[in-house]
Every structure is written in structure tokens, then in C-alpha cells.
XYZ file of N, CA and C in Angstrom:
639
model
N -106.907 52.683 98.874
C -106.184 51.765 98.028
C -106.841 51.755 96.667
N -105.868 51.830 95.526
C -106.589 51.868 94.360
C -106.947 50.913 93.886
N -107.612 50.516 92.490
C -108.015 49.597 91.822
C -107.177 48.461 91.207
N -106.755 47.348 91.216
C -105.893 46.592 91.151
C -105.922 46.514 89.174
N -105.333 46.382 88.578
C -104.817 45.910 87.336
C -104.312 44.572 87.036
N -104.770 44.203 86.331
C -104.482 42.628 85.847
C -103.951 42.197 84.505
N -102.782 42.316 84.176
C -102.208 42.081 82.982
C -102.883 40.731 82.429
N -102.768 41.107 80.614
C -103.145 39.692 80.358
C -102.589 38.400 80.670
N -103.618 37.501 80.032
C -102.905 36.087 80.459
C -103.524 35.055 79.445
N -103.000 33.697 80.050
C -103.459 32.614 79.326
C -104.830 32.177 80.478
N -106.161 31.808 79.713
C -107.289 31.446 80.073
C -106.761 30.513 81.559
N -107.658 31.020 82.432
C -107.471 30.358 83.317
C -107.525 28.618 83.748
N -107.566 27.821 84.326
C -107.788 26.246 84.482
C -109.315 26.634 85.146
N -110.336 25.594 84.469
C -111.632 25.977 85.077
C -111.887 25.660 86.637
N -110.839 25.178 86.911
C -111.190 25.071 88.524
C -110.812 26.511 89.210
N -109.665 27.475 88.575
C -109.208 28.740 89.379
C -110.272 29.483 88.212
N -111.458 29.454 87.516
C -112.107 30.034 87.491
C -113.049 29.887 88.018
N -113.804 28.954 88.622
C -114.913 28.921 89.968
C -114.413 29.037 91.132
N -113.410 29.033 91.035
C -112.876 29.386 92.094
C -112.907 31.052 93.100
N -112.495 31.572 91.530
C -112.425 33.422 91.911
C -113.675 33.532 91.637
N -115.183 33.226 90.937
C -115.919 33.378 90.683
C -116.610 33.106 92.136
N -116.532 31.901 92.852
C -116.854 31.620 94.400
C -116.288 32.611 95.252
N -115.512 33.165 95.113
C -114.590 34.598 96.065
C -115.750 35.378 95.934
N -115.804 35.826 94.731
C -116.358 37.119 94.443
C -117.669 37.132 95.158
N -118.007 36.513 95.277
C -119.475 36.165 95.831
C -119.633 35.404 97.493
N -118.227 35.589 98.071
C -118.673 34.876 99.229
C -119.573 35.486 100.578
N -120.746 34.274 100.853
C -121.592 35.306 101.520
C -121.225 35.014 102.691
N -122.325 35.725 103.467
C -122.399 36.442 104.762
C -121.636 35.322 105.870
N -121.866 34.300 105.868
C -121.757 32.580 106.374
C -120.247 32.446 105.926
N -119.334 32.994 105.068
C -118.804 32.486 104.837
C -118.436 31.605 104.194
N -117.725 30.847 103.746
C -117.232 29.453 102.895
C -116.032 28.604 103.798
N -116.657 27.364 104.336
C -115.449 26.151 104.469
C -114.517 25.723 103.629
N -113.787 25.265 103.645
C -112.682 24.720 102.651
C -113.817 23.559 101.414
N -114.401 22.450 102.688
C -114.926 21.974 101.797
C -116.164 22.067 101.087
N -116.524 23.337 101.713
C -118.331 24.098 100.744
C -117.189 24.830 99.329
N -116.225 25.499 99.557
C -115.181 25.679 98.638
C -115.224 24.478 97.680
N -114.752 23.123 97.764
C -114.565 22.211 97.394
C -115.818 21.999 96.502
N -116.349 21.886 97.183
C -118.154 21.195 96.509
C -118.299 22.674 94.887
N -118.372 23.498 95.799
C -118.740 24.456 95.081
C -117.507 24.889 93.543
N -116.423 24.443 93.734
C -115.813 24.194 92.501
C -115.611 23.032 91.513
N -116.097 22.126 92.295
C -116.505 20.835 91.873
C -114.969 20.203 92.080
N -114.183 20.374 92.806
C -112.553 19.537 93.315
C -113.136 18.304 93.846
N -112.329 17.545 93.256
C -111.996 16.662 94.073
C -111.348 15.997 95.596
N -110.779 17.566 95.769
C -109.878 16.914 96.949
C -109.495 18.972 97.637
N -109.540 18.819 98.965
C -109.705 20.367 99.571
C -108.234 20.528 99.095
N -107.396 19.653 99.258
C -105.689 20.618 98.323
C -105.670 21.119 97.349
N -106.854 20.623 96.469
C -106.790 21.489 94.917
C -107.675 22.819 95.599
N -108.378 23.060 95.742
C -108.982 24.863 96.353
C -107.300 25.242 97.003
N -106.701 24.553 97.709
C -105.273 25.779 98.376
C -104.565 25.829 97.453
N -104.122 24.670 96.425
C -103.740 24.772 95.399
C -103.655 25.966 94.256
N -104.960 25.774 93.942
C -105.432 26.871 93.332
C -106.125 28.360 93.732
N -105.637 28.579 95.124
C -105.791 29.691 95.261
C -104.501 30.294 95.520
N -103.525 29.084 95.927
C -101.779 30.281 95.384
C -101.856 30.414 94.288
N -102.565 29.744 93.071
C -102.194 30.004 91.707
C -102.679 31.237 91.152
N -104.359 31.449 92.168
C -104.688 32.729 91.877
C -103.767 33.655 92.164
N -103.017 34.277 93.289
C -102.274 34.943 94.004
C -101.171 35.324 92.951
N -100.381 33.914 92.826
C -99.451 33.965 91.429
C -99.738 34.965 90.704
N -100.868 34.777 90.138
C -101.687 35.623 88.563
C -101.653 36.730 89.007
N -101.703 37.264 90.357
C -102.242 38.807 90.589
C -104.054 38.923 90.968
N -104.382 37.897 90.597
C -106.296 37.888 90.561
C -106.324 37.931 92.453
N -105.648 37.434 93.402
C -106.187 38.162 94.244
C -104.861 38.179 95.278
N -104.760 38.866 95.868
C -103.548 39.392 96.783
C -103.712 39.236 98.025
N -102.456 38.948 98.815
C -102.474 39.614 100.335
C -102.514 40.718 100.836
N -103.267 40.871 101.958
C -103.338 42.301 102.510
C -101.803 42.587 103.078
N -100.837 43.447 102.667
C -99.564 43.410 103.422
C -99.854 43.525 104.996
N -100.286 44.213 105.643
C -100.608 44.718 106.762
C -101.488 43.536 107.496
N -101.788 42.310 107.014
C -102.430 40.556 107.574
C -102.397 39.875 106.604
N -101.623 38.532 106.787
C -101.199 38.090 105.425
C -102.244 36.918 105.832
N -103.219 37.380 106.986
C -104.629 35.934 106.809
C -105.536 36.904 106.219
N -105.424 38.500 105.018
C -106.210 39.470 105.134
C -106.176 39.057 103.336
N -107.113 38.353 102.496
C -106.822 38.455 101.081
C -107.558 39.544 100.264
N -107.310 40.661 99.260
C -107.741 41.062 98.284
C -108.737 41.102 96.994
N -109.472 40.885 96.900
C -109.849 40.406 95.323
C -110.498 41.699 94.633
N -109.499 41.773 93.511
C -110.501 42.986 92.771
C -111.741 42.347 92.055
N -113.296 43.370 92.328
C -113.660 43.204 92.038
C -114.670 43.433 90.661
N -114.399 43.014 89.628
C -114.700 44.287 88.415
C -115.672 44.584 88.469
N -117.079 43.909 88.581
C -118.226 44.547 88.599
C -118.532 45.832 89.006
N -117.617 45.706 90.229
C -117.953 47.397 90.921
C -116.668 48.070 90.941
N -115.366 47.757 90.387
C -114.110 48.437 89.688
C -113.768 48.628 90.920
N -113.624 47.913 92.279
C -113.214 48.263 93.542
C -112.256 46.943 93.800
N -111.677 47.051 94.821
C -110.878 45.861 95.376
C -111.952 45.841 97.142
N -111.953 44.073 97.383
C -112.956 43.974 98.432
C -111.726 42.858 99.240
N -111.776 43.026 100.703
C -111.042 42.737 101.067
C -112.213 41.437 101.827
N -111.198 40.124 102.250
C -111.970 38.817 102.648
C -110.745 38.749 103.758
N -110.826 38.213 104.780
C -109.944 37.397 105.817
C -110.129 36.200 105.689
N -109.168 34.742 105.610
C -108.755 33.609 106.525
C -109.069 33.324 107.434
N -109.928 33.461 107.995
C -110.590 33.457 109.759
C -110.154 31.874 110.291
N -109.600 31.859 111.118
C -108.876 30.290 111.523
C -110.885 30.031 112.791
N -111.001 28.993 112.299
C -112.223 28.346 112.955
C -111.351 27.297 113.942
N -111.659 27.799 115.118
C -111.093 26.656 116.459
C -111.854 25.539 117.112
N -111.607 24.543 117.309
C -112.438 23.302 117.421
C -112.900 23.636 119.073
N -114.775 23.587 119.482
C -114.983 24.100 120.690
C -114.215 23.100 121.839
N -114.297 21.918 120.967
C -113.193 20.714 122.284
C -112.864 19.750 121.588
N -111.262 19.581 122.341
C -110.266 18.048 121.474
C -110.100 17.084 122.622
N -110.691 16.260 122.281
C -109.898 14.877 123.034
C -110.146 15.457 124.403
N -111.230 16.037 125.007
C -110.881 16.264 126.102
C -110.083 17.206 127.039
N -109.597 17.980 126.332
C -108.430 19.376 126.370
C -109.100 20.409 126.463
N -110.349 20.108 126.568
C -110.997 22.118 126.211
C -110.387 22.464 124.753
N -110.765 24.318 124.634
C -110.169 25.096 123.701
C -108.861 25.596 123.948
N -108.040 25.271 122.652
C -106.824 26.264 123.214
C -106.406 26.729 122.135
N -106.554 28.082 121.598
C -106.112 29.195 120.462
C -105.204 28.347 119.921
N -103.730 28.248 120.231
C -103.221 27.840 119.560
C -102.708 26.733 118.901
N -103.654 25.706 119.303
C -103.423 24.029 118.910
C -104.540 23.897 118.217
N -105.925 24.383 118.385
C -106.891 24.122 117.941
C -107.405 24.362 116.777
N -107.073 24.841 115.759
C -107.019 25.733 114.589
C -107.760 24.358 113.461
N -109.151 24.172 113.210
C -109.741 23.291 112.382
C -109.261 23.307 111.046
N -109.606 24.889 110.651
C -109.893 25.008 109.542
C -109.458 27.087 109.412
N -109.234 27.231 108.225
C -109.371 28.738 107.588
C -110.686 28.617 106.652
N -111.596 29.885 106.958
C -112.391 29.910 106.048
C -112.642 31.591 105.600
N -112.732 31.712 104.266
C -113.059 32.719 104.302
C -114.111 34.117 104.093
N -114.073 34.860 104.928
C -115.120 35.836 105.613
C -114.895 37.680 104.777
N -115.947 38.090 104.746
C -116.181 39.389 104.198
C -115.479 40.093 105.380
N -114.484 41.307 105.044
C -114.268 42.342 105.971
C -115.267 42.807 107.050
N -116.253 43.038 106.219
C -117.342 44.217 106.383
C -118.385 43.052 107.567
N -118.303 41.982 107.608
C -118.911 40.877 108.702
C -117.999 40.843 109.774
N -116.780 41.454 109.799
C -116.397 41.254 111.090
C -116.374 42.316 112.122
N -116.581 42.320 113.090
C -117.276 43.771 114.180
C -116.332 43.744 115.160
N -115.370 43.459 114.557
C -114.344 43.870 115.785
C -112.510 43.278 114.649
N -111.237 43.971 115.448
C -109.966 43.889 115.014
C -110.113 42.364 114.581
N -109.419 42.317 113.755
C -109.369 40.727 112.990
C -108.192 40.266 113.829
N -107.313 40.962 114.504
C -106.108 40.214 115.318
C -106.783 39.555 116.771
N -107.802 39.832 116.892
C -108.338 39.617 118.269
C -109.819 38.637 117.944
N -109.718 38.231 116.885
C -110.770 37.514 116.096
C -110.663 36.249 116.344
N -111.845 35.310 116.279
C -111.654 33.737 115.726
C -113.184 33.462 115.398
N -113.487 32.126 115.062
C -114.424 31.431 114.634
C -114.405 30.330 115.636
N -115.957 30.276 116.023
C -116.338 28.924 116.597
C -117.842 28.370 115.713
N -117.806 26.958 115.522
C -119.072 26.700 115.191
C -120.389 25.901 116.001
N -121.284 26.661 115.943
C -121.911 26.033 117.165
C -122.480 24.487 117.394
N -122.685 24.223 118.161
C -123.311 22.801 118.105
C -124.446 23.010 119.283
N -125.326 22.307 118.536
C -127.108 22.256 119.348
C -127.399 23.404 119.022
N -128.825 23.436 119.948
C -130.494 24.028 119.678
C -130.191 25.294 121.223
N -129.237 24.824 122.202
C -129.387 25.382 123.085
C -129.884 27.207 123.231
N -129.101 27.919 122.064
C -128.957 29.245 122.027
C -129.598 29.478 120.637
N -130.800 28.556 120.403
C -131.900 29.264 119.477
C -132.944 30.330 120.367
N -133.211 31.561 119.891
C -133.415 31.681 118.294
C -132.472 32.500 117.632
N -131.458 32.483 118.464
C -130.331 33.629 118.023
C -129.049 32.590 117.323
N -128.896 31.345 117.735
C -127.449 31.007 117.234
C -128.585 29.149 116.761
N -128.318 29.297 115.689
C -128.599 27.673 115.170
C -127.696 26.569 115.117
N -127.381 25.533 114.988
C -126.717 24.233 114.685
C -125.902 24.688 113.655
N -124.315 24.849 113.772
C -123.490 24.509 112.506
C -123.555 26.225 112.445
N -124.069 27.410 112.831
C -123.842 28.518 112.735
C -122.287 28.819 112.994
N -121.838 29.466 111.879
C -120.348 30.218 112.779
C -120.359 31.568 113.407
N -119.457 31.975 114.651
C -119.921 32.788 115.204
C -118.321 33.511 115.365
N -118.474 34.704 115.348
C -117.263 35.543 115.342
C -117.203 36.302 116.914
N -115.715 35.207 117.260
C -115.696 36.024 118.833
C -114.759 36.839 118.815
N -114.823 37.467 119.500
C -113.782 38.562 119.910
C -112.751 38.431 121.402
N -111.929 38.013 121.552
C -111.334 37.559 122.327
C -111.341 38.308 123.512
N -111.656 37.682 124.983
C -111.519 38.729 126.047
C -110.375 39.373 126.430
N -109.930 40.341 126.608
C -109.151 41.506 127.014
C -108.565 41.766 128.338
N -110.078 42.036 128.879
C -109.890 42.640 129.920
C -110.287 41.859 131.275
N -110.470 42.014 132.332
C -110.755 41.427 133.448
C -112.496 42.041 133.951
N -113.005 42.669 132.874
C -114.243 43.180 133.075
C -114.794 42.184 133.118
N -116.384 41.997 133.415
C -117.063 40.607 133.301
C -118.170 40.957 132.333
N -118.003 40.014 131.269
C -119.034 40.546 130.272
C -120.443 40.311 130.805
N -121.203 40.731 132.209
C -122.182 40.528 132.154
C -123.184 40.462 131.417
N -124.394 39.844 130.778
C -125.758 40.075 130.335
C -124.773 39.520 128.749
N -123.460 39.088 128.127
C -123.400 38.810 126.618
C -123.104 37.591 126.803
N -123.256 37.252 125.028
C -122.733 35.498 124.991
C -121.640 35.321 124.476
N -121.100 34.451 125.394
C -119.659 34.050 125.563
C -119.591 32.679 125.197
N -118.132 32.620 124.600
C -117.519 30.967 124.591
C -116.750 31.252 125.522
N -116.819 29.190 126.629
C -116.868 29.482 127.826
C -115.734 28.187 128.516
N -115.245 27.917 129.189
C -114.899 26.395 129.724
C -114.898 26.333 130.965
N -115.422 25.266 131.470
C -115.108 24.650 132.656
C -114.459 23.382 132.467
N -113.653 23.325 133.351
C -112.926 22.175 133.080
C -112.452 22.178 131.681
N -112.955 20.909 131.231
C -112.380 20.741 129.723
C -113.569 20.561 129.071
N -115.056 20.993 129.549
C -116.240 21.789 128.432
C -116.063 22.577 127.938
N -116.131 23.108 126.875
C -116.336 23.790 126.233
C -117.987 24.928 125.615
N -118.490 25.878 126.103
C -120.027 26.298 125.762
C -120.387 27.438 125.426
N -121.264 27.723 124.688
C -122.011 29.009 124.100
C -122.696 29.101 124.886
N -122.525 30.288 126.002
C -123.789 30.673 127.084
C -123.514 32.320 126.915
N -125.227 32.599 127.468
C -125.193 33.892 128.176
C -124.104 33.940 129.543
N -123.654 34.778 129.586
C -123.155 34.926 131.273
C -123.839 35.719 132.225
N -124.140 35.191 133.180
C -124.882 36.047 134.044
C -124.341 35.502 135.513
N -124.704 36.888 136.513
C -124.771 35.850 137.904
C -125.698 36.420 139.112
N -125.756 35.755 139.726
C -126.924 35.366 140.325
C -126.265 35.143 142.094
N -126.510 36.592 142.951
C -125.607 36.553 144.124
C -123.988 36.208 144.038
N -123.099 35.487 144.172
C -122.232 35.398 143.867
C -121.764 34.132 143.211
N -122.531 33.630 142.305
C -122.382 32.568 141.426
C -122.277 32.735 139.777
N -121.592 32.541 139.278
C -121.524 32.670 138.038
C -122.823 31.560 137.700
N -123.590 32.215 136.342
C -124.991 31.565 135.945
C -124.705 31.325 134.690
N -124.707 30.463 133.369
C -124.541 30.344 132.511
C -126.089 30.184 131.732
N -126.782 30.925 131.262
C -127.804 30.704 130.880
C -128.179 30.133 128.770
N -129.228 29.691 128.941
C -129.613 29.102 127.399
C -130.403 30.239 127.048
N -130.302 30.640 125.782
C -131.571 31.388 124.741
C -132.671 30.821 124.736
N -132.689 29.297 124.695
C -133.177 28.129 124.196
C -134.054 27.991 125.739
N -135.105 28.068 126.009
C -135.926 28.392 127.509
C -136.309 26.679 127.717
N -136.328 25.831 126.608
C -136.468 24.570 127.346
C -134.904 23.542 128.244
N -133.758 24.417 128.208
C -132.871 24.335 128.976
C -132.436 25.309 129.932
N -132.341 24.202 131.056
C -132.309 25.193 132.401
C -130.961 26.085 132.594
N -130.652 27.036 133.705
C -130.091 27.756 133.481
C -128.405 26.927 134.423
N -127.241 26.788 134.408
C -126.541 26.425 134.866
C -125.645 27.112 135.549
N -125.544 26.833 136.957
C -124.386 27.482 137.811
C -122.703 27.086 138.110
N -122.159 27.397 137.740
C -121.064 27.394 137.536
C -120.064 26.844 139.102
N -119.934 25.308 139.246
C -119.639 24.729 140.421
C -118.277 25.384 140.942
N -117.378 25.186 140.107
C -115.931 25.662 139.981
C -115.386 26.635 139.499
N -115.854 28.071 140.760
C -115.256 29.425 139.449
C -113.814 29.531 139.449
N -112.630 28.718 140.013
C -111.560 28.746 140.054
C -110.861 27.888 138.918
N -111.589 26.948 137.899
C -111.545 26.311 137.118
C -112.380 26.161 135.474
N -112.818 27.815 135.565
C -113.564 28.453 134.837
C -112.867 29.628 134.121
N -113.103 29.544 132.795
C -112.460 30.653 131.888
C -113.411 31.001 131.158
N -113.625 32.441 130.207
C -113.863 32.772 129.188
C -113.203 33.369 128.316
N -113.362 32.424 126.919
C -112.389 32.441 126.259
C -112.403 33.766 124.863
N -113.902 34.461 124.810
C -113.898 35.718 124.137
C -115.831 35.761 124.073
N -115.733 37.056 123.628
C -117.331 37.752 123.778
C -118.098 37.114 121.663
N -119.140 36.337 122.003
C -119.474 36.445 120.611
C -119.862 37.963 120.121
N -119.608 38.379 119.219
C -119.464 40.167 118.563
C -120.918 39.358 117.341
N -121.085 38.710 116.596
C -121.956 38.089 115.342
C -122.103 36.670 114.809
N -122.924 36.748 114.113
C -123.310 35.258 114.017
C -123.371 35.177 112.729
N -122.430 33.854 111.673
C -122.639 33.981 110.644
C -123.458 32.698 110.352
N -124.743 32.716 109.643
C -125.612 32.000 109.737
C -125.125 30.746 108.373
N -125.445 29.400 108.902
C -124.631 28.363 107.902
C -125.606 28.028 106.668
N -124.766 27.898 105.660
C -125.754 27.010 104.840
C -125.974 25.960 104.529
N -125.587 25.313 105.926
C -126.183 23.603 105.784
C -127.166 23.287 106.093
């Protein structure tokens, strides 16, 4: 894909210029709507959606035709166009409901191509909560899963998980014929899984995008 062109214009509104200026630079972690917010100095997370159709408008950054959660931004420094995804972040539990793909949808935030390690159609975001799966996953980390597929058992990886209507970041393991849910975190014990008929996994974590809170 070639280098995008940008006809002139009238000076931008200084909010859709920290705005694309915050694109250009979004790191590894990602950006929330409202680290977006802070970081353009808005008042309110509708002015960032606001003003990022306005960017779109201008041409300053585009949809990917081929994922329209897939955005564009040329970038001049390096005279390239860098592609970012929308990554929909799913809440690990509502009201008691567990996770469910398609009700659960918190937030869009957006993520570098090149950070995601697997098809973006088979993608989501969870953010972690607790110490359990230190030293690998911290508090408030987002983590890019990859949705399960197949009926294989991801032995020995870490999975987002439910029983019942928990929701958890564990290793999976098992142990004779018990599913074992284990911690990174060695001052929590390892948990066996009472109800494997009432047990799902809901995708394999693929990376961890580390937060900056």
C-alpha cells in the first residue's frame, strides 16, 4: 500500500491536533478512550470520537477497507502509512453473567498492528485484575487473547477462563483427570476445577500489553 497524500487544509482544531499527534505515537499498552481523553486534554471521551471522525473526514487517518475496526495513519516522519486496530476490550464479568463476546464490549482502544500475534478477527482484549499471574501479567495490564478454535486443550498456556459465572486468568493444567487452574503468582494455591461440565475457555492469552497506570 502506498503512501497516503493529504491535500491542503485549514489548520486543524487543537484538540484533532493532539489528537493525531497521540496516534502517531501510540505505545505498546495501547491507549483507553479515557488515557485518549487526558492526553488531549478533552473534556468529555465524545470529543476524542468526535474528533477522530473529523480526522477521517480530513483524510489524516483512514479505514482499513478490508476491517473497518483496522485504522490507517500516515505517518510522515517515516513517509509510510502504519496501521492501528480498535481492539473492543470485554468486561472479565457483568452483574454476575460471566463473559460473553457479544454483550460485553467495555470499551475500543487503540493497538499497534505489529502488537498483535495473532488474526485481529479472532482477537479481543481483557484487562487484568490482581497480583495473581505476576511476574508475567500485572494489575490493569491488557492482554490480547486469541479466541479458542479448536477442541484441543491448551495445556501448559494462559487462558481466560469461566466457571460458572467467574471469570479468570489461569494457567491450565491437569492433574489425573481434573482440570488444574494454576497462579504465576506462587503465594496462591493452585485450583481444581469442581465442575468441568460448567466450565469454558473463552481464548488462549497470545501477549501482554503492559499498562501505564
Amino acid at each position: 500500500m502506498g503512501a497516503a497524500t493529504v491535500s491542503p487544509m485549514k489548520p486543524l482544531h487543537h484538540l484533532q491536533a493532539k489528537l493525531l499527534e497521540a496516534l502517531r505515537d501510540v505505545p505498546e499498552g495501547g491507549y483507553s478512550l479515557e488515557e485518549l481523553r487526558r492526553a488531549i486534554g478533552a473534556s468529555y471521551k465524545s470529543q476524542v470520537v468526535h474528533h477522530m471522525e473529523q480526522l477521517e473526514m480530513k483524510g489524516l487517518i483512514k479505514n482499513d477497507p478490508d476491517n473497518p475496526d483496522n485504522y490507517i495513519i500516515f505517518n510522515e516522519q517515516e513517509g509510510s502509512e502504519e496501521p492501528f486496530f480498535f481492539m473492543p476490550v470485554l468486561a472479565l464479568a457483568s452483574a454476575g453473567k460471566g463473559m460473553d463476546n457479544s454483550h460485553h464490549v467495555i470499551e475500543r482502544i487503540p493497538v499497534r498492528s505489529k502488537m498483535i500475534p495473532c488474526k485481529m478477527d479472532d482477537a479481543f482484549l481483557v484487562q487484568a485484575d490482581g497480583d495473581s499471574m505476576e511476574p508475567r501479567i500485572h494489575h490493569k495490564d491488557f492482554l490480547v487473547v486469541e479466541r479458542l478454535k479448536s477442541d484441543r486443550e491448551p495445556l501448559g498456556q494462559i487462558v481466560v477462563c469461566e466457571e460458572g459465572h467467574e471469570v479468570k486468568v489461569k494457567q491450565f493444567t491437569r492433574s489425573g483427570g481434573s482440570i488444574v487452574l494454576v497462579s504465576l503468582n506462587q503465594k496462591y494455591d493452585p485450583y481444581v476445577v469442581t465442575n468441568p461440565d460448567n466450565f469454558r475457555i473463552h481464548g488462549i492469552v497470545r501477549s501482554v500489553l503492559f499498562s501505564k497506570l
